[in-house]
Amino acid sequence: MTVAPARPVAVRDGVGDSARRPDAVAKVRGEFAFSSDLGHDRMVWGATVRSPHAHARVLGVDASAALALPGVHLVLTAGDVPGVNRYGLERRDQPVLAEDLVRYIGEAVAVVAADDPELARRAAALVRVDYAELPALTDPELALSGGGPVLHEDGNLVRHLRIRRGAMPAAADIVVVTGEYEVGMQDQAFLGPESCLAVPDADDGVDLYCSTQWLHVDQDQLADCLGLPAEKVRLTLSGVGGAFGGREDLSVQAHACLLALRLGRPVKMSYGREESFVGHVHRHPARMRYEHGATRDGRLLYVKADILLDGGAYASTSAAVTGNAGCFAAGPYEVPAVEIDCRSVYTNNPPAGAMRGFGAVQVCFGHESQMDRLAAALGMDPVELRLRNAVDTGSVMATGQRVEGPAPVAELLRRVAGKPLPPPPGTDPRLLPGGMSNSTRAEGLLRGVGYGLSVKNICKSAGYDDFGTARVRVLARGGDVLAEVHTAAAEVGQGLVTVQAQIARTELGVERVTILPADTAVGDAGTSSASRQTWISGGAVRAACAAVRARLLERAAEVLGEGAEALRLESGQAVSELSGRAVPLVELLVTEIEETAVFRHRDTQPLDPETGQGDAHVAYAFAAHRAVVDVDPELGSVRVVEIACAQDVGKAINPAAVEGQMHGGIAQGLGLALMEEVKVRDGRILNPSFTDYLIPTTMDMPPTVLDILELPRADSPYGLTGVGEPPLLSAPAAVAAAIRDAVGAALDRIPVTPEAVAAAAVGR
Amino acid sequence: MRVDLEVNGVRRSLDGVREGESLLHLLRERVGLPGSKNACEQGECGSCTVYLDETAVCACLVAAGQAQDSRVVTVEGLADGAELHPVQRAFVEAGAVQCGFCTPGLVVTVHDLLARTSDPGEAEIREALAGNLCRCTGYEKIFDAVRLAAGEAR
Ligand code: FES
Ligand code: FES
């Protein structure tokens, strides 16, 4: 056995490096298999029959015309669901296939299997469903007042979070501002359609290849719906074309499995864009009433907020979104007294649920609009007002929780405020308001600058047992050491596969790392949401690597005849810090080493049901935005000239990926500020296409200026904190503030439309 | 009906093509080339961009029959074996890929842009890519990739 002196070489593409994505080459070649690309011999296609009514009794389903078409194999309805015909993330309140009642337009009533997708869709259109329409409840205020039909057994209130802290001050010499704000319904608009392939197995189980954010929660729900033990419903993650919260709930999964198990043939399902708009939940539309009171020198004394979220027809994650919106309604500010009521209700609108920012985005528009209004009332600079009230480490949040860990809120704001302002508008009409429609020559344009500060929890909150599992195996392969990392964590585009490999390289000093496909053969990883996966699954990978490393060092200690304490792993060797001697890992791996680890963050507590007080969150993350806009006051068109964003990420595991998250988050925030709204009338989505639901294009996105702080946390792997959500949170608020600054008038609703801008500009 | 065309240099004769079937469907489901993506199938996202006789088009808007006797090049046809095309390499190196669903369409669009203009300016890049939606990246690193590929081509 060779025992050579150590050669210190740091591992390439480890933690802190902008390592390239392992899947990038397949993706640029067009060879990466998204769930919509899958195929199988003998495969048939599924299609969904959906309710055209917002609220109706289902009287009967007649599938004979559909079944008469050659090539149509099967039509299934509620009675064909072998297990419990209910699913849902927080409450199982949504039928896989509607029974006697439909509660929103687009609710699934039946599923069809046919030889090709076109035929399946035609057959679905031929399934005759008899309905008796019921009065639809589409106004959340009415749902709250109890004035309409009761949509679920327990009533129409999904959750009411009350937060009470401190005593409201007496009225003397307080500057008070009030405001009412509204946020429209935003769509995740991931590009990859909902799709999956379900393959029935010889053991009467099913293998499902799908796009999701959380394999194990899908598995749990599917097993119950299909009446199968969990081990007979095996899921493998296929390529996911973006998620942003919209893949937390089931869509095609249960339907495809039902068809596949009944037919004994592989079944593929894939939504078109229009169907996708009713096929997943959206961001909760919000109505918010605020009152802020402050001293004349700009210290916040109290905040009152009354927030109503339209949860739509089924609960999805409404209760947790309500919790978040309530917890962060006062923003990242020190406020001695708070009175917050945040409620969500059932209506007959399309269901709302998770979307990047998860309740914190809506209230951010509220509290930041209020801060600007307060600054105006005080005659104070809006940046100064925010700096005066920003939380810091040790501050107490509205829920009474003390902020532990870095909270550089003031610093983040100073950083964006201190950036040089972009030059005045040029003459290229493509870069002016109106863009390619060439509607201005830059005369009479108004420029505005606006700010936003935001806070959100990272990881799961309020007592949830939040954990991740990782299995790591090291083996000698072709004279080299290979590490395999296996988790069930969903890569949805964010780059989790890259950071998992980086962590393994750093922990094991090994360059060759393979990330195995995510599936349910390994333990639960939890969800790819709440900006939690790098922390939690990254933490699990790190812990599994540590266990592997301990065993490698034991073996090395034996070979070198030295104590394991003085040994470390580096560049594929175990090296003694005492003697400098080393042994190549390949030689220690005559038999491979495998370890599985579970990683948990510290416990959190549920909020007190009366006061909303409690240590509900593991960590807070913060961001600051500055937006600069040019406005054409006559047409109301807006060009965002630049967005600056400063964010504390604790530790950038992959700086390039952090930038990518920030760019993408800013774009989605700009979209919500200016153009993105699912328009719903009488429960019907009026714009279910990318023709009518606009997301930012290359012509809409301004250059961004990023400032990434790395203030390490004490309680997370490498000091990191979650990255994905903060760059979105205060972007809409900053853009809206910049437009207000330009036109000098109030704008209380996002998305801000050209009509609203033009009207505000006239009224000023 | 039957459609004869050349895809990535290979002659194909496809039977049983439906009236009204799109070129995108034909490529993905009949030729077995799912690289071109189907994010909207309404001509709004550019994820299905391919070359049809040297012109970059949205394959979802082209009827399969219209491609009769034409030469189609898809994203799968751009690399030279294991060797990535410089545009593809630039996307990898610039970190312009996240979920990657927009990537094939953007790679073809950028390939087309740089074939026409070796040194596009800022506004020109933005305009050329305006028909390709990306939901993940905010486009910044895609612009970096374009500049990287343009620099390499010069
Ligand atoms: S799929 Fe063709 S443009 Fe969207
Ligand atoms: S990388 Fe996901 S849509 Fe562009």
mmCIF file of N, CA and C and ligand atoms in Angstrom, chain A residues 690, chain B residues 24 37-49 58-61 131, ligand 1:
data_model
loop_
_atom_site.group_PDB
_atom_site.id
_atom_site.type_symbol
_atom_site.label_atom_id
_atom_site.label_comp_id
_atom_site.label_asym_id
_atom_site.label_seq_id
_atom_site.Cartn_x
_atom_site.Cartn_y
_atom_site.Cartn_z
ATOM 1 N N PHE A 690 -50.369 32.779 -22.927
ATOM 2 C CA PHE A 690 -49.285 33.755 -22.901
ATOM 3 C C PHE A 690 -49.534 34.906 -23.876
ATOM 4 N N LEU B 24 -44.194 21.025 -34.784
ATOM 5 C CA LEU B 24 -43.659 20.717 -33.450
ATOM 6 C C LEU B 24 -44.079 19.313 -33.017
ATOM 7 N N LYS B 37 -39.298 22.518 -27.598
ATOM 8 C CA LYS B 37 -40.226 22.437 -26.468
ATOM 9 C C LYS B 37 -41.610 22.986 -26.790
ATOM 10 N N ASN B 38 -42.539 22.687 -25.883
ATOM 11 C CA ASN B 38 -43.952 22.990 -26.116
ATOM 12 C C ASN B 38 -44.558 23.782 -24.970
ATOM 13 N N ALA B 39 -43.981 24.932 -24.668
ATOM 14 C CA ALA B 39 -44.455 25.677 -23.496
ATOM 15 C C ALA B 39 -45.796 26.356 -23.726
ATOM 16 N N CYS B 40 -46.147 26.671 -24.970
ATOM 17 C CA CYS B 40 -47.441 27.344 -25.153
ATOM 18 C C CYS B 40 -48.225 26.826 -26.349
ATOM 19 N N GLU B 41 -47.521 26.395 -27.376
ATOM 20 C CA GLU B 41 -48.138 25.934 -28.625
ATOM 21 C C GLU B 41 -49.081 26.969 -29.222
ATOM 22 N N GLN B 42 -48.744 28.245 -28.972
ATOM 23 C CA GLN B 42 -49.546 29.338 -29.522
ATOM 24 C C GLN B 42 -48.670 30.429 -30.109
ATOM 25 N N GLY B 43 -47.409 30.126 -30.324
ATOM 26 C CA GLY B 43 -46.551 31.130 -30.942
ATOM 27 C C GLY B 43 -46.118 32.250 -30.025
ATOM 28 N N GLU B 44 -46.233 32.066 -28.709
ATOM 29 C CA GLU B 44 -45.940 33.169 -27.787
ATOM 30 C C GLU B 44 -44.637 33.030 -27.021
ATOM 31 N N CYS B 45 -44.030 31.849 -27.012
ATOM 32 C CA CYS B 45 -42.917 31.665 -26.073
ATOM 33 C C CYS B 45 -41.582 31.359 -26.735
ATOM 34 N N GLY B 46 -41.585 30.914 -27.978
ATOM 35 C CA GLY B 46 -40.336 30.634 -28.673
ATOM 36 C C GLY B 46 -39.619 29.367 -28.234
ATOM 37 N N SER B 47 -40.202 28.590 -27.328
ATOM 38 C CA SER B 47 -39.495 27.400 -26.834
ATOM 39 C C SER B 47 -39.403 26.319 -27.911
ATOM 40 N N CYS B 48 -40.173 26.489 -28.986
ATOM 41 C CA CYS B 48 -40.223 25.489 -30.054
ATOM 42 C C CYS B 48 -39.429 25.932 -31.294
ATOM 43 N N THR B 49 -38.579 26.951 -31.133
ATOM 44 C CA THR B 49 -37.904 27.537 -32.302
ATOM 45 C C THR B 49 -37.006 26.521 -33.020
ATOM 46 N N CYS B 58 -41.325 29.413 -35.195
ATOM 47 C CA CYS B 58 -41.957 28.675 -34.106
ATOM 48 C C CYS B 58 -42.587 27.432 -34.716
ATOM 49 N N ALA B 59 -42.058 26.269 -34.367
ATOM 50 C CA ALA B 59 -42.551 25.034 -34.981
ATOM 51 C C ALA B 59 -44.003 24.756 -34.623
ATOM 52 N N CYS B 60 -44.480 25.345 -33.536
ATOM 53 C CA CYS B 60 -45.874 25.102 -33.149
ATOM 54 C C CYS B 60 -46.840 25.826 -34.071
ATOM 55 N N LEU B 61 -46.336 26.830 -34.796
ATOM 56 C CA LEU B 61 -47.215 27.599 -35.684
ATOM 57 C C LEU B 61 -47.155 27.103 -37.131
ATOM 58 N N GLY B 131 -39.043 37.304 -28.548
ATOM 59 C CA GLY B 131 -40.071 36.276 -28.741
ATOM 60 C C GLY B 131 -39.814 35.014 -27.948
HETATM 61 S S1 FES C 1 -44.542 26.426 -28.088
HETATM 62 FE FE1 FES C 1 -44.297 27.447 -29.949
HETATM 63 S S2 FES C 1 -44.161 29.496 -29.390
HETATM 64 FE FE2 FES C 1 -44.614 28.518 -27.517
#
